């Protein structure tokens, strides 16, 4: 049990029992059975936005933060602790050592190296792989029953890497994937239709980023499917496809625009991951597009062990199942093509972990 | 190269789509910042005014939803809460985001002098639309975007240059507030003003003078957060929920704040005298050394966070959101905040200074000041702070 901050200041011990007394014949107190612990590895802008949103939404009893930069980490922890009077009774810990994550229900990994100017994609992956080799095995060891939620980019490959390095069953490792992209798409559609974004059902799937796929065939609003005819205003197929592609690109570019303007994104990914956490922790069985082991889904061959985003039911044991949507041939083709590309790239990575 | 000129008015107010007739060149990234595929440089991004330009049928929403017979046309909602946050830095954004998460407002306006950063922050919040209640989020460098706010929160402030005197810093902040407060007051003449920028007590006084508002409608975040830190330390030690610890720090926010030892209670039980290490309770009502150490720890904790991570944000975000809730939802809750302290605890009525005292807050701002017990020593410290601030304020040209 961590030393109380106040005992360092010379405050009397054992005062608590003078203020409160137990009811006669009580059993001694035991810790709450439903104790949710979440660890966030990486206390940068993304990690802290996630941590703070999780706290504000009362999703956690114990929150552990890990980062390499000790000073910044401690500052962030104190800043959250100082809000104690405004938050539910949450224990907030931090350490540069991963053992502080022990016993977590969910471990969220936001740590990642930044792409250097001119760096090849492969080189970036190798560096991230090296980082994950330091992070994932200890995290898995300290919380052998946890769910792993990878947010660092490129999320699909890193989720795959985390899965391999952890040794966890595939249902317990997911990437934040296209959950946020889908949110951006739903926001745009909702504005146009003057409805609440939560009533717009629209998925972006596949590879998070430039190669994501908008499932135009599966959009519905308040339960009413929107056909492609509505979407493209009666235009001919080729033109319609082009215009829909513009919408998709504007969703993908939304992230780049925010990064360009303010230097990074934080708030939206914070809410997005907190939303996933809620479904996982509360066993909500809600459907979210997240990056998961996609082989065997939608015609992706069994030997392609890649992670891609697909709409999946989430609960306390992670991925409960992948939704069986009706995809068009084109959409399935694109998914398989993404799988091929990722697979080829993953082959070039050296996943052996030193024991 | 991407450039931002003054945003067009309708683009500002809607906040999420650029005008198609914009004079800017198409958006092109200078370099792949976070691209997954460096071989696929993001293509030119066209800005469009609406999805109809992208092929989205104009009347598709009419095809999806139908009004009932003889319905009146939709009227603009008359009860919409609007909060404006001036300053989109770490503090302003933590406040904005916490207010959004806690669903405290229907409309949120952000103002800052830096248009790119401002737009980026606005977009980042808007992209979370699927996870948030339907809140309209606007941003502009023009104060017109704040019109008809219920609450205006000012976080903008000049940073102290190393070696700068306190009076010089204040003069710079005064100049800044002269640009901020009058337009804010003009656009929202009935609003509540909440000042967060430091030094908060003097700046709240300045905001009050510049706005022309009655004093109940101008407050500063004051010692609300210091009190939270104080309650955290006590709660941690006593193993209770911090929300059950009643403890106030009052007076001047910062080094000279006053901890009200005589008013601490936990779940209604006063804890005076129970916190000293010395077992001899009869003799040790308050052991000065220990109490002062705790008070300093509270004051220093802000500096510690700043030293460690560069600034504070989360705690002040929650603190201000808590004030916003009490004000806008007319909660009549008591918070220690910076208010016009003239006439209280022996402070002369003509000393128009702002200091933190526990006050009951509601929709019209400060409803009353709580009549907490102050020892002679504590009242003397308050009066001393008042005198210091008064002298300082005399030197300013408000």
Coordinates of C-alpha atoms in Angstrom, one line a residue, chain A residues 1 3-16 18-20 45 48-49 51-53 55-57 70-76 78-89 115 119-121 124-125 153-156 179-180 182-184 186-198 207-211 216 221-222 224-226 229-233 235 240 243-244 246-247 249-251 253-269 271-273 275 288 337-338 341-342, chain B residues 1-4 14 16 18 27-30 32-47 50-61 63-65 90 93-94 96-98 100-102 115-134 224-225 227-229 231-243 266-267 269-271 274-279 281 290-291 293-294 297 301-302 304-305 307-309 311-320 322 335:
Chain A
X1 CA 0.0 0.0 0.0
X3 CA 2.6 5.6 1.8
X4 CA 0.0 8.2 2.4
X5 CA 1.1 11.6 1.2
X6 CA 0.0 13.1 4.5
X7 CA 2.1 10.9 6.7
X8 CA 5.1 12.5 5.2
X9 CA 4.0 15.8 6.7
X10 CA 3.9 14.6 10.2
X11 CA 0.2 14.1 10.5
X12 CA -1.1 11.9 13.3
X13 CA -1.8 8.3 12.4
X14 CA -4.9 6.3 13.3
X15 CA -7.1 9.4 13.4
X16 CA -9.7 7.8 11.2
X18 CA -11.7 8.6 16.1
X19 CA -14.0 10.0 13.5
X20 CA -15.9 6.9 12.6
X45 CA -1.2 13.7 -25.0
X48 CA -3.5 11.5 -20.7
X49 CA -6.6 12.4 -22.6
X51 CA -6.8 8.6 -18.7
X52 CA -8.7 11.8 -17.9
X53 CA -11.8 10.8 -19.9
X55 CA -11.7 9.1 -14.8
X56 CA -14.4 11.7 -15.6
X57 CA -16.7 9.0 -16.8
X70 CA 9.7 10.3 -14.7
X71 CA 9.1 14.0 -14.0
X72 CA 6.4 14.5 -16.5
X73 CA 4.7 11.3 -15.3
X74 CA 4.7 12.3 -11.7
X75 CA 3.4 15.8 -12.7
X76 CA 0.5 14.2 -14.6
X78 CA -0.4 14.7 -9.2
X79 CA -2.5 16.9 -11.5
X80 CA -5.1 14.1 -11.6
X81 CA -4.9 13.5 -7.9
X82 CA -5.5 17.1 -7.1
X83 CA -8.9 16.8 -8.6
X84 CA -9.9 14.3 -5.9
X85 CA -12.6 16.5 -4.5
X86 CA -14.3 16.5 -7.9
X87 CA -13.9 12.8 -8.7
X88 CA -15.1 9.6 -7.4
X89 CA -12.7 7.7 -5.0
X115 CA 8.2 8.9 -37.4
X119 CA 12.2 7.4 -42.3
X120 CA 10.9 4.4 -44.2
X121 CA 7.8 2.8 -42.9
X124 CA 9.5 2.9 -38.1
X125 CA 7.9 -0.5 -37.5
X153 CA 0.1 3.8 -34.6
X154 CA 0.3 2.1 -36.9
X155 CA -2.4 0.4 -34.8
X156 CA -3.1 -2.7 -36.9
X179 CA -13.5 3.4 -33.9
X180 CA -12.5 7.0 -34.2
X182 CA -16.1 5.8 -37.8
X183 CA -17.0 8.6 -35.3
X184 CA -15.7 11.2 -37.7
X186 CA -20.8 9.6 -38.4
X187 CA -20.3 13.2 -37.3
X188 CA -20.2 14.4 -40.9
X189 CA -23.3 12.4 -41.9
X190 CA -25.1 13.5 -38.8
X191 CA -24.5 17.1 -39.5
X192 CA -26.0 16.7 -42.9
X193 CA -29.0 14.8 -41.8
X194 CA -29.6 16.9 -38.7
X195 CA -29.7 14.0 -36.4
X196 CA -27.7 13.0 -33.4
X197 CA -24.5 11.3 -34.3
X198 CA -25.3 8.5 -32.0
X207 CA -6.7 -0.6 -42.1
X208 CA -6.7 2.5 -39.9
X209 CA -5.5 5.4 -41.9
X210 CA -5.2 6.1 -45.6
X211 CA -6.3 2.6 -46.6
X216 CA -21.3 2.6 -47.7
X221 CA -30.0 6.3 -39.5
X222 CA -32.4 5.7 -36.7
X224 CA -33.5 3.2 -41.5
X225 CA -31.0 2.0 -44.1
X226 CA -29.7 4.6 -46.4
X229 CA -29.2 5.9 -54.3
X230 CA -29.8 8.4 -51.5
X231 CA -26.2 8.9 -50.9
X232 CA -25.2 9.7 -54.4
X233 CA -28.2 11.7 -55.4
X235 CA -25.6 10.0 -60.0
X240 CA -21.1 8.3 -57.3
X243 CA -17.9 11.4 -54.6
X244 CA -18.2 8.9 -51.8
X246 CA -14.2 12.3 -51.4
X247 CA -16.2 11.9 -48.2
X249 CA -10.9 11.0 -47.7
X250 CA -12.2 14.0 -45.8
X251 CA -12.7 11.7 -42.8
X253 CA -7.8 13.8 -43.6
X254 CA -9.6 15.0 -40.6
X255 CA -6.9 13.5 -38.4
X256 CA -4.1 15.0 -40.4
X257 CA -5.7 18.4 -40.3
X258 CA -5.9 18.3 -36.5
X259 CA -2.3 17.2 -36.3
X260 CA -1.3 20.0 -38.6
X261 CA -3.2 22.6 -36.7
X262 CA -2.6 21.8 -33.1
X263 CA 0.4 19.4 -33.4
X264 CA -1.4 16.2 -32.3
X265 CA -4.9 14.8 -31.7
X266 CA -6.0 14.0 -28.2
X267 CA -9.6 14.7 -27.2
X268 CA -11.4 12.7 -29.8
X269 CA -9.2 9.6 -29.3
X271 CA -13.4 9.8 -25.9
X272 CA -13.2 7.0 -28.5
X273 CA -11.1 4.8 -26.3
X275 CA -16.1 4.4 -25.2
X288 CA -17.6 -1.3 -32.3
X337 CA -5.9 -6.4 -50.3
X338 CA -5.2 -4.7 -47.0
X341 CA -0.2 -5.7 -47.7
X342 CA 0.0 -5.9 -43.9
Chain B
X1 CA 1.6 26.0 -48.3
X2 CA -1.3 25.9 -46.0
X3 CA -2.3 29.3 -44.8
X4 CA -4.9 30.5 -42.5
X14 CA -20.6 26.5 -38.1
X16 CA -16.6 22.5 -39.2
X18 CA -14.7 25.6 -44.9
X27 CA -4.8 21.9 -48.3
X28 CA -1.5 20.1 -48.8
X29 CA 0.5 18.6 -46.0
X30 CA 4.1 20.0 -45.8
X32 CA 3.9 13.3 -43.6
X33 CA 3.6 13.8 -39.9
X34 CA 1.9 10.6 -38.9
X35 CA 1.4 8.8 -42.2
X36 CA 1.3 5.1 -42.1
X37 CA 2.2 4.8 -45.7
X38 CA 5.0 7.2 -46.6
X39 CA 4.6 6.1 -50.1
X40 CA 1.1 7.4 -50.3
X41 CA 1.4 11.1 -49.7
X42 CA -2.1 12.4 -48.7
X43 CA -3.7 13.9 -51.7
X44 CA -5.0 17.4 -52.1
X45 CA -7.8 18.0 -49.7
X46 CA -10.7 19.9 -51.1
X47 CA -12.6 21.9 -48.6
X50 CA -21.5 20.8 -47.3
X51 CA -21.8 17.2 -48.1
X52 CA -24.2 18.0 -50.9
X53 CA -21.2 19.2 -52.8
X54 CA -19.8 15.7 -52.3
X55 CA -22.8 14.0 -53.8
X56 CA -24.9 13.7 -50.7
X57 CA -28.6 14.2 -51.7
X58 CA -30.0 17.4 -50.4
X59 CA -33.3 16.2 -49.2
X60 CA -32.2 12.8 -48.0
X61 CA -33.1 13.7 -44.4
X63 CA -36.8 11.0 -47.0
X64 CA -35.7 9.5 -43.8
X65 CA -37.9 11.4 -41.3
X90 CA -3.8 23.7 -21.8
X93 CA -9.0 23.1 -23.3
X94 CA -9.0 21.0 -20.1
X96 CA -13.7 22.9 -22.2
X97 CA -13.3 19.1 -22.5
X98 CA -14.4 18.4 -18.9
X100 CA -18.3 18.6 -22.5
X101 CA -17.8 15.3 -20.9
X102 CA -20.0 16.3 -18.0
X115 CA -6.4 30.6 -35.4
X116 CA -4.6 27.4 -36.4
X117 CA -4.4 26.0 -32.9
X118 CA -7.9 27.1 -32.2
X119 CA -9.3 25.4 -35.2
X120 CA -7.4 22.2 -34.5
X121 CA -8.7 22.1 -30.9
X122 CA -12.3 22.7 -32.1
X123 CA -12.0 19.9 -34.7
X124 CA -10.5 17.5 -32.2
X125 CA -13.6 18.0 -30.0
X126 CA -16.0 17.8 -32.8
X127 CA -14.6 14.5 -34.0
X128 CA -15.8 13.0 -30.7
X129 CA -19.4 13.8 -31.7
X130 CA -20.4 10.1 -31.7
X131 CA -19.4 9.8 -28.1
X132 CA -20.8 13.0 -26.8
X133 CA -24.2 14.5 -26.3
X134 CA -25.2 16.8 -29.1
X224 CA -11.4 26.4 -5.3
X225 CA -8.6 24.2 -6.5
X227 CA -9.1 23.8 -1.3
X228 CA -9.4 20.6 -3.4
X229 CA -5.8 19.9 -3.0
X231 CA -9.1 18.2 0.9
X232 CA -7.1 15.6 -1.0
X233 CA -4.3 15.6 1.5
X234 CA -6.7 15.4 4.4
X235 CA -8.9 12.7 2.8
X236 CA -5.9 10.6 1.9
X237 CA -4.8 10.7 5.4
X238 CA -8.2 10.0 7.0
X239 CA -9.1 7.4 4.4
X240 CA -12.3 9.0 3.5
X241 CA -13.7 10.2 0.2
X242 CA -12.4 13.7 -0.5
X243 CA -16.0 14.8 -1.1
X266 CA -15.4 15.2 8.0
X267 CA -18.8 13.9 7.5
X269 CA -17.5 15.8 12.5
X270 CA -15.1 18.7 13.3
X271 CA -11.5 17.6 13.3
X274 CA -7.0 15.8 15.7
X275 CA -4.4 16.3 13.1
X276 CA -1.4 17.1 15.1
X277 CA 1.2 14.5 15.7
X278 CA 1.5 15.3 19.4
X279 CA -0.7 13.0 21.5
X281 CA -4.6 17.0 22.5
X290 CA 2.6 21.1 11.4
X291 CA -0.3 23.1 10.1
X293 CA 3.7 22.6 6.6
X294 CA 0.4 21.3 5.3
X297 CA 2.4 21.6 0.8
X301 CA 1.8 21.3 -5.0
X302 CA 0.8 23.6 -7.9
X304 CA 5.5 21.0 -8.2
X305 CA 3.1 20.0 -11.0
X307 CA 8.0 22.0 -12.5
X308 CA 7.3 18.3 -13.4
X309 CA 5.0 18.6 -16.4
X311 CA 1.8 23.4 -16.5
X312 CA -1.3 22.3 -14.6
X313 CA -4.5 21.4 -16.5
X314 CA -6.6 18.4 -15.4
X315 CA -7.2 19.6 -11.8
X316 CA -8.2 23.1 -12.8
X317 CA -10.4 21.7 -15.5
X318 CA -12.4 19.7 -13.0
X319 CA -12.4 22.5 -10.5
X320 CA -13.8 25.0 -13.0
X322 CA -17.6 22.0 -10.8
X335 CA -17.4 27.0 -3.1

